[in-house]
Each structure stands twice: as structure tokens, then as C-alpha cells.
XYZ file of C-alpha atoms in Angstrom:
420
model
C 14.011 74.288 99.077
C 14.884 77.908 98.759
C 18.130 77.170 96.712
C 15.743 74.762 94.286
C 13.379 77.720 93.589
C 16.565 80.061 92.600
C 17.563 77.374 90.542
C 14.531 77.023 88.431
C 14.105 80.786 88.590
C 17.393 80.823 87.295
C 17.252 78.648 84.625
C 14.210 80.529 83.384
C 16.151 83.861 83.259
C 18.975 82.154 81.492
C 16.744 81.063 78.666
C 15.171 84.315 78.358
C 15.688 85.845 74.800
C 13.578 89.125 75.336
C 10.095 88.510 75.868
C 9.951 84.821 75.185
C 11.830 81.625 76.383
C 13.003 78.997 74.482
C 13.147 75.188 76.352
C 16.432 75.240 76.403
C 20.406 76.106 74.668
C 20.645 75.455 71.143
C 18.937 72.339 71.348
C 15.716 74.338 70.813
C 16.137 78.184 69.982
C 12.940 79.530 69.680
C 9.235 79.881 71.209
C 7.099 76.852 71.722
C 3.521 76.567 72.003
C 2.743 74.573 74.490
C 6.243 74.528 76.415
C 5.715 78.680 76.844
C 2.108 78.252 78.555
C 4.105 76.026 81.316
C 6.574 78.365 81.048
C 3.989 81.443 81.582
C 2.998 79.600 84.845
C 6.630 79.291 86.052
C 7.026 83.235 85.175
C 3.949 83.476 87.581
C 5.165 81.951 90.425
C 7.793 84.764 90.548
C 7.630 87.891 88.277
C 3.857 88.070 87.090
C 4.606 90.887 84.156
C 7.138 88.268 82.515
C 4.713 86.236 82.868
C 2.062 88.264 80.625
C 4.646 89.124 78.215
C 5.436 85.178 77.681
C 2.084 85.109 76.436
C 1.885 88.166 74.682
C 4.640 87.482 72.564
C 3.510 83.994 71.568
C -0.065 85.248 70.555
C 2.128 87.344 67.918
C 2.643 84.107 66.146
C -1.072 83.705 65.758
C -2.570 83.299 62.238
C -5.214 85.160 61.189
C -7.714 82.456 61.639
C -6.665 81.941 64.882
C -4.386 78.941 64.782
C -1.583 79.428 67.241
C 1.542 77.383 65.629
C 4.011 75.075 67.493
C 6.673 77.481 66.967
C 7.645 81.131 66.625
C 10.955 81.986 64.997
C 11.736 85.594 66.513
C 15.281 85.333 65.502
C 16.867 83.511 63.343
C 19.138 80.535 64.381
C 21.203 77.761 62.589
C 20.467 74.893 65.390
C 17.262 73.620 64.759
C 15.559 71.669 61.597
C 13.090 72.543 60.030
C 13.747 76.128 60.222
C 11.089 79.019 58.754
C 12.703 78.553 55.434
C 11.201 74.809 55.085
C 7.449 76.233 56.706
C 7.484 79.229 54.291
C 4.172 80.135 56.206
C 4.207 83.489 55.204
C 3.265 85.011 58.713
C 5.060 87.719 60.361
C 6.907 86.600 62.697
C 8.065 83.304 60.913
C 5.861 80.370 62.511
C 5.585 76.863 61.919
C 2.437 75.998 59.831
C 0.662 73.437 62.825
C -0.575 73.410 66.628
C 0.178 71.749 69.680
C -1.484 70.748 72.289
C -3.759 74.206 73.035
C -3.075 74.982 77.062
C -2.694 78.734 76.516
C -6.229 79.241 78.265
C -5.593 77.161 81.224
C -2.159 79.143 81.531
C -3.581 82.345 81.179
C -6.341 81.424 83.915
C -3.582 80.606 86.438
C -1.273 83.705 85.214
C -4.422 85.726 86.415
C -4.834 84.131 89.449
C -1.135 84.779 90.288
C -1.780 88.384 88.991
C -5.468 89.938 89.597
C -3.946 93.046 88.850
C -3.301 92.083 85.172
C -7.129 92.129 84.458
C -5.971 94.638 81.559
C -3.882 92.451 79.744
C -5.977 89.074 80.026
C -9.217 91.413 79.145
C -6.772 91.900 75.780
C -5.981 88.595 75.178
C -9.188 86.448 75.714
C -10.514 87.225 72.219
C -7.450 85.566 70.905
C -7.666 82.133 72.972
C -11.604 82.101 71.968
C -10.407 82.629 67.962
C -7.972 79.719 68.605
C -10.393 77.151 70.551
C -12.929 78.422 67.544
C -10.015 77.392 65.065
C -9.450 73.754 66.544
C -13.627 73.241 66.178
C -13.644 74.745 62.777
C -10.186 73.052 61.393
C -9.828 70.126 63.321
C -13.308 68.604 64.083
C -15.182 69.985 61.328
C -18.489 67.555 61.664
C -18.239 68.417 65.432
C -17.751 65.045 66.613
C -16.170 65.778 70.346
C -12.785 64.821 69.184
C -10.344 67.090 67.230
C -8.095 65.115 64.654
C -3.842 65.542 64.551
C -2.762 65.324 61.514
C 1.406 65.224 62.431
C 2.629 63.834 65.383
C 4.571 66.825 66.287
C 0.774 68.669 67.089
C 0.767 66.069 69.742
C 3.971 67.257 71.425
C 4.375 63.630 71.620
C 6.285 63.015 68.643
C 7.812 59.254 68.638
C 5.027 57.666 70.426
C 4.699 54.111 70.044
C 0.673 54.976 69.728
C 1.660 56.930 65.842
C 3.730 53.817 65.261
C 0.814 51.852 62.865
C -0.923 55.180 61.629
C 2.630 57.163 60.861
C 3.769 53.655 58.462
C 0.935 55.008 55.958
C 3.397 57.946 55.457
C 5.715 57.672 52.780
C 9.508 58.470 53.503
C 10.423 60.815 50.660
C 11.077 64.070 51.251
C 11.248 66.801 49.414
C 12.906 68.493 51.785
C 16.563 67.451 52.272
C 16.637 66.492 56.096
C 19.279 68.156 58.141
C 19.367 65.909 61.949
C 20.808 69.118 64.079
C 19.014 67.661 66.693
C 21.282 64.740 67.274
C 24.595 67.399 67.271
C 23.218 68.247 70.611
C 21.862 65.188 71.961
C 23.036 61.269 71.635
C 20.689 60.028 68.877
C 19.760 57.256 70.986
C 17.648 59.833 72.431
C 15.869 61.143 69.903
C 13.278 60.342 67.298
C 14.771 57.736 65.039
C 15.678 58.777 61.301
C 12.925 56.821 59.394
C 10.471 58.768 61.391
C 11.668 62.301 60.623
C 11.543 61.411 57.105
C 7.661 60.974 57.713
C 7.364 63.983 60.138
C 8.684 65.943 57.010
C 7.060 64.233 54.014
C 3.923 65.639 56.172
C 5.699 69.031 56.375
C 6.036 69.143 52.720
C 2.402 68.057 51.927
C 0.959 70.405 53.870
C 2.701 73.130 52.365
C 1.921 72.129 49.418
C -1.954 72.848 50.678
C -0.882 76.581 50.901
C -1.799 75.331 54.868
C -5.564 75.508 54.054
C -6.383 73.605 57.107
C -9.479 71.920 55.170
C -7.023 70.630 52.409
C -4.617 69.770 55.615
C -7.337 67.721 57.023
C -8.172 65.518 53.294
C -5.081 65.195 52.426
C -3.433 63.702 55.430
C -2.803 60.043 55.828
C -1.840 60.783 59.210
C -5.341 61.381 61.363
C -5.842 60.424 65.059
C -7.819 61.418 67.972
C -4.884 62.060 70.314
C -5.587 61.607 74.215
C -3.442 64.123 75.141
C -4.504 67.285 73.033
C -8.249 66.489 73.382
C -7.722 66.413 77.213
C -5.556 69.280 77.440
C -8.365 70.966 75.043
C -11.486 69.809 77.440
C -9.477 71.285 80.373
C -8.667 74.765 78.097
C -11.910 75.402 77.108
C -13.689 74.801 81.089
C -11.094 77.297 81.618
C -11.776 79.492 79.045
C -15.324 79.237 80.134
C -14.484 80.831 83.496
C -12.850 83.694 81.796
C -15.634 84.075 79.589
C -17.783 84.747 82.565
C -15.298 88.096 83.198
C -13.989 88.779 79.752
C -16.517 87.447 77.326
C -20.162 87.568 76.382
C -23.409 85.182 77.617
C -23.109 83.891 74.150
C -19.593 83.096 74.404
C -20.484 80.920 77.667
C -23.106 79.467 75.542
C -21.012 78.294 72.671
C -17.950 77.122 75.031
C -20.406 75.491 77.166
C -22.060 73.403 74.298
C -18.144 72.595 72.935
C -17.241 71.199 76.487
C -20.261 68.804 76.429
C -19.624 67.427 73.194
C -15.854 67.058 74.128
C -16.639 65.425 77.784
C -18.981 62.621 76.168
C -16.194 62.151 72.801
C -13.375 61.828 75.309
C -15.440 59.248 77.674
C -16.021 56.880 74.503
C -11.862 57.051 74.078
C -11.701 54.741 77.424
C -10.570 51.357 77.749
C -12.052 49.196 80.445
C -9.602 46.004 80.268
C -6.329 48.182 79.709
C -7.693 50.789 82.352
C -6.762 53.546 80.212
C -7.877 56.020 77.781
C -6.621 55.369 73.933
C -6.551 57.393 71.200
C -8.159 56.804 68.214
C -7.170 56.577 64.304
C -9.099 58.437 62.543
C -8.610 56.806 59.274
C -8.991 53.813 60.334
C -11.877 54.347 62.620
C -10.283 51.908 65.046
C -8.653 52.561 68.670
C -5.027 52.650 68.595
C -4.019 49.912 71.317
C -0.917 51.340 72.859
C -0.832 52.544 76.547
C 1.116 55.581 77.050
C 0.770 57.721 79.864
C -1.397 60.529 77.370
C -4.109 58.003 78.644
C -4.116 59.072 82.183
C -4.864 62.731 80.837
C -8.972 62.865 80.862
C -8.249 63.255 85.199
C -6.522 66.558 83.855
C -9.635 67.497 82.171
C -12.180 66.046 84.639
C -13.800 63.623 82.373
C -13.292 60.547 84.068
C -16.367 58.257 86.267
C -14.983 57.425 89.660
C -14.936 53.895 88.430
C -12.175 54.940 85.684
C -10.466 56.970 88.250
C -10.450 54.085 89.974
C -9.446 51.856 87.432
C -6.305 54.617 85.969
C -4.920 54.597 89.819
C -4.790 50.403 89.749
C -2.703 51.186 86.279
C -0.821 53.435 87.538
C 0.285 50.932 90.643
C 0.837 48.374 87.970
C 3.265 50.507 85.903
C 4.854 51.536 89.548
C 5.434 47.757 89.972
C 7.565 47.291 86.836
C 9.878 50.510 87.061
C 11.343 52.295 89.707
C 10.485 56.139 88.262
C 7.275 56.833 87.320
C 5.215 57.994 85.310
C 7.054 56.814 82.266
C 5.162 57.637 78.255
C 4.691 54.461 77.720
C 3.833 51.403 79.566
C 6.661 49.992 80.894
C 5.563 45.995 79.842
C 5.082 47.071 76.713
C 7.431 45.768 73.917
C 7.816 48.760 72.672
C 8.943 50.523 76.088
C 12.547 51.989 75.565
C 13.153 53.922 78.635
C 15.561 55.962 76.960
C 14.050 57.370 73.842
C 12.449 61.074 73.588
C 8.033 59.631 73.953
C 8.963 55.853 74.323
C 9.173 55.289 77.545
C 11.371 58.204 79.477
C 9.638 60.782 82.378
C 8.109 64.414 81.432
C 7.667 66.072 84.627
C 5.001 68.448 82.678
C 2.541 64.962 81.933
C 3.694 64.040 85.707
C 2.209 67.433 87.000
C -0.908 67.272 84.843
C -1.612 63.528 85.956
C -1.308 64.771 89.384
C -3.428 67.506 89.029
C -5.757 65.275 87.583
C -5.427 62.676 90.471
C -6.157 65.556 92.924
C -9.210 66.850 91.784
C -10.573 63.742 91.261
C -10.219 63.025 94.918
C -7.043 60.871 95.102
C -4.657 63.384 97.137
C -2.535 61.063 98.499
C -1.401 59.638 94.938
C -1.065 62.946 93.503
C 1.199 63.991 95.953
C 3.155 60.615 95.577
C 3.496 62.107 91.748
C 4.692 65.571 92.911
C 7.127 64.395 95.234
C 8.368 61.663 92.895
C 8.883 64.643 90.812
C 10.497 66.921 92.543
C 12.929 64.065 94.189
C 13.842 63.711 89.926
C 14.592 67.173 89.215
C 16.645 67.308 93.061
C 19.198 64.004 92.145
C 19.169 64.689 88.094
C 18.639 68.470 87.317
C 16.113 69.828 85.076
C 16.596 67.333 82.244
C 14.097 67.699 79.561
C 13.291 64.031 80.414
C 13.995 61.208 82.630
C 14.733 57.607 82.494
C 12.447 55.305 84.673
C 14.334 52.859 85.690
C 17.156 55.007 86.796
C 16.024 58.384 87.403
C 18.677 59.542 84.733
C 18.130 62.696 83.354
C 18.180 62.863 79.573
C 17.651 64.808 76.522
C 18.449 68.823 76.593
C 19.970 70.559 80.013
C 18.326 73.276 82.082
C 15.338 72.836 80.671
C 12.365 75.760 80.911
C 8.858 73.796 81.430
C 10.990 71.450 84.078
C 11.994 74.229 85.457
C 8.694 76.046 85.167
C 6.531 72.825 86.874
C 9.572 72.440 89.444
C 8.379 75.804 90.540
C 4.610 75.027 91.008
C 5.490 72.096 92.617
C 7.405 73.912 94.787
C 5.859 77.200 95.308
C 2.310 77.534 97.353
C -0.604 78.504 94.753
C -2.252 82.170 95.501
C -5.051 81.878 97.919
């Protein structure tokens, strides 16, 4: 156990650039979003001020209406497409120009909890994770319907899911961008995202810089809309954190407002469920039709406590169905499904960050003994295959990039006991 923990702590330290971590070598050289709040949590387990400054130095990449971007580009770097000169976001540092999944609050909840004696610093940052859970209401659900809208499958953090497979054909393939694959120089493109659909992930990038990214014109102009499982969960479960750091760091009317968000988010997310696939599924948006693909993003309302115990009920029989029909679980997509490729980046393979989330979910919801099944099942992964970014499920092989940060950073709270 103890040489486990130095080896996560040590991959953490090696992909330390200053301040901030990227996930991993080359493959992905700069700050994250969402990877960096798992990260922050990691830090935590260990050195709480590295911790802080994880955070810190991601909140520099916030926009000025409170958007945080999927990346930061501190430094410049040659191994990753699109690079800041395809955003041209005009922001200082160099971002990206659109979300991902918002955890920041829930990270910065359990940062403080690792660290009461950083009161200062969260006191500092909780008006910037209210401006951003203000942004997604304001940009992304602007008639306040519960459910915030992703307009690019990257803002899922999900990217190749077979659930953007029918909504993502409505985007055209030119590009007026020419598309540089640096990606598969580092990994085996059988791996990865396949080409046809990074020429849609940047025909988006283009159009939305086009929009100047005014998130209104964002939002009309996109042909790619969809209540994603996944971010709305991982939203829900920010903002009832949030809420208990409003009650510290915030106002009465701040409790108010986050309280009357969570409400309208708990009900949106609870019409998003699917009693004969015993799942949650997102929703297209432009369409106004559920998507009918069962990844494991469905599983993710337990994360955010917004599921009956019937559903809870119903997600654990899924979850022994999917155990039946692979021998690694949890994989991202149901592993009957015909579009299951165990293999490929959101298609099928293992994230041990989902995994943890699931299992947190599990947990609270009262099923202990299959949440731990999840957390050891995840930790045995990471012990036989190293901290892959991914895993196959019907091997256990790890896959994608090497020495990866948020496996290392959720090997850590799986393996290190939570403050009292």
C-alpha cells in the first residue's frame, strides 16, 4: 500500500509544471478543467498548499463572465491540437473558448476539509465558483429549465461517446481549420477519437469563434445541443456543495439563489431517467428527444443524490448486468451495446475518475458493499496495469496516455483515509 501511495504521489510531482499539472507527458501539456479539480483532491491527500495553488492557478483562466474553460495554456507547447492559436480567445493566459464538466466546487469543498487551515484562500476563491455556477445558468440554461445544454462534446469530457453519435452527424465536416492529429503521435489511433469526428469537434471550434464566443450566439448557432448526464450531475453535486460553502463564505441570499438552482436541477435531472434501460439518458436538445445510448454518464445522478431508492435500485441491477458481460467494470458504454469498443477513448474502455464518482454515488445512497466492490475493482486496475489514462474491460489493459494525474489523483483517495 505504502509503495502505491508514493507512486501516485510521484506521478503527481512528475507532472507538475509550476503551479499546475497537466494529465500527463506530451500527450496533454497543459491545465485541464475538470482533470485539475481531481487533481486538487489528490494534492490534498498529501501536500494541502499544492493543493490550493492547483486551483488558484486554474481560476486564472477564468473569463470575465465567469466561464472557467477546458484548458489553460500557461506555456506554450507543440504537442497538442488545437493549440491557443486556433481558440484566439483573447484571455490572458491563453484558454480554450468552452467548459467542462464544472467540479471545481466539490473539489474545493474537499481541499478544505483536508485543509481547515486554508479558510483564507477558499474565503478568496468562493466568489469565483459562484460567478461560474452563475455563468452555466445564465449561458447554458438560459429559460432555466433544470438542465444546462453542451454545445461540443469536448464540454462533456466525454468526447467520442456513442450517446453524440446521432446529434454530432448534424455537424458538417469542413473545417476551416487545417486539422493537425498530434494526438495519435503519442497514442495508437485505435485509441483515440476517430478522424471524421475531429473534423466535427473543430467545424464547432471554428463556428464558435466565429461568434466572438458570445455564449448566447454559441447557444443559437449550434447544431450540436444536448442535456449531458454527466455535466448536469457533476453540476447538481457542485452546486449542494457550493451551497455548504455558501453557508461560511457567502451571503443568506447566495444560499437562497443556490438553493432554488439545486431544486430546479434535482427535478430536470429525475425526468432524464429511464425505467426499462435502468439508467439515466441524456437528452438532445434539438431534437427534444432522449438520446437512447447507455453509457456509464447514466449512473452519475447517485453522484449528485438525485436518484429514488427504486432507481438506485434499478442502476445497481444494471450495473450487475454490465458485470455479467465483461470482466472489468465499469466500462463508458454498455458492454451489449453494438457500439461497445472496449478499446476506444469514451466507447467502451474504464475511467477510474467515473468509477470513483459511481462509487461515491453508490455509497451515499446506501449501497456500501457495491461501492466498495467499485473501489477495490479500481484500485486492483491501477495495481496490475499502472495509472493508464483508461482501461480495457475485458482485459484490464491499461490504455491511452502513461502516468496519468486524475488516476493517480483518485488512486490516492481510494487509498488514503478521508480527514475525520
Amino acid at each position: 500500500m505504502t509503495e502505491l501511495i508514493a507512486r501516485d504521489q510521484a506521478t503527481l510531482r512528475a507532472n507538475d509544471r509550476g503551479g499546475y499539472t497537466v494529465p500527463t507527458s506530451r500527450l496533454y501539456p497543459f491545465q485541464w478543467n475538470w482533470d485539475s479539480a481531481f487533481v486538487a483532491m489528490g494534492w490534498a491527500t498529501f501536500d494541502a498548499p499544492r493543493a490550493w495553488e492547483e486551483i488558484e492557478l486554474l481560476l486564472r483562466g477564468q473569463w470575465h463572465d465567469g466561464m472557467i474553460p477546458h484548458i489553460v495554456f500557461h506555456a506554450p507547447s507543440n504537442d497538442y491540437f488545437p493549440g491557443p492559436d486556433v481558440w484566439r480567445s483573447e484571455h490572458t493566459p491563453p484558454t480554450s473558448g468552452i467548459p467542462q464538466p464544472p467540479i471545481l466546487a466539490t473539489a474545493a469543498r474537499a481541499v478544505l476539509a483536508a485543509n481547515p487551515e486554508g479558510e483564507p484562500r477558499m474565503a478568496a476563491i468562493f466568489p469565483r465558483l459562484l460567478a461560474n455556477h452563475r455563468w452555466w445558468e445564465r449561458a447554458r440554461d438560459p429559460d432555466a429549465t433544470g438542465l444546462a445544454a453542451t454545445l461540443h462534446p469536448w464540454e462533456s469530457g466525454m468526447d467520442n461517446s456513442p450517446a453524440w453519435d446521432a446529434a454530432l452527424r448534424r455537424v458538417p465536416t469542413d473545417t476551416q481549420t487545417p486539422i493537425i492529429r498530434r494526438d495519435i503521435s503519442h497514442v495508437d489511433a485505435a485509441m483515440r477519437p476517430r478522424d471524421d469526428e475531429y473534423r466535427r469537434f473543430i467545424h464547432l471550434v471554428d463556428l464558435f469563434r466565429e461568434t466572438g464566443w458570445n455564449p448566447a450566439r454559441q447557444y443559437a448557432a449550434s447544431p450540436f445541443r444536448v442535456a449531458d448526464v454527466a455535466t448536469n450531475a457533476v453540476l447538481l453535486r457542485a452546486e449542494r456543495d457550493l451551497l455548504a460553502l455558501a453557508a461560511r463564505f457567502g451571503t443568506p441570499a447566495d444560499s437562497q439563489e443556490i438553493g432554488a438552482r439545486i431544486e430546479r436541477r434535482a427535478r430536470a435531472i429525475g425526468g432524464l431517467w429511464d425505467a426499462a434501460r435502468g439508467l439515466f439518458l441524456a437528452r438532445d436538445l434539438v431534437g427534444d428527444a432522449p438520446i437512447r445510448v447507455s453509457t456509464s454518464a447514466g449512473f452519475l445522478p447517485l453522484y449528485a443524490a438525485a436518484t429514488t431508492p427504486e432507481q438506485t435500485a434499478s442502476l445497481a441491477e444494471t450495473y450487475a448486468h454490465w458485470a455479467r458481460a465483461c470482466a472489468w467494470m465499469i466500462p463508458s458504454t454498455d458492454p451489449t451495446d453494438p457500439a461497445f469498443e472496449p478499446k476506444r477513448y469514451w466507447r467502451g474502455p474504464i475511467w477510474s475518475v467515473v468509477n470513483w464518482m459511481i462509487a461515491d454515488g453508490f455509497a451515499a445512497a446506501g449501497r456500501r458493499e457495491l461501492a466498495a466492490l467499485i473501489r477495490a475493482q479500481t484500485c486492483r486496475l491501477t495495481e496490475r496495469s499502472g495509472l493508464s489514462e483508461y482501461f480495457d474491460p475485458t482485459t484490464g489493459e491499461g490504455l491511452g496516455g502513461a502516468a496519468f494525474s486524475w488516476t493517480a489523483a483518485v488512486d490516492l483517495l481510494l487509498r488514503t483515509p478521508a480527514p475525520a
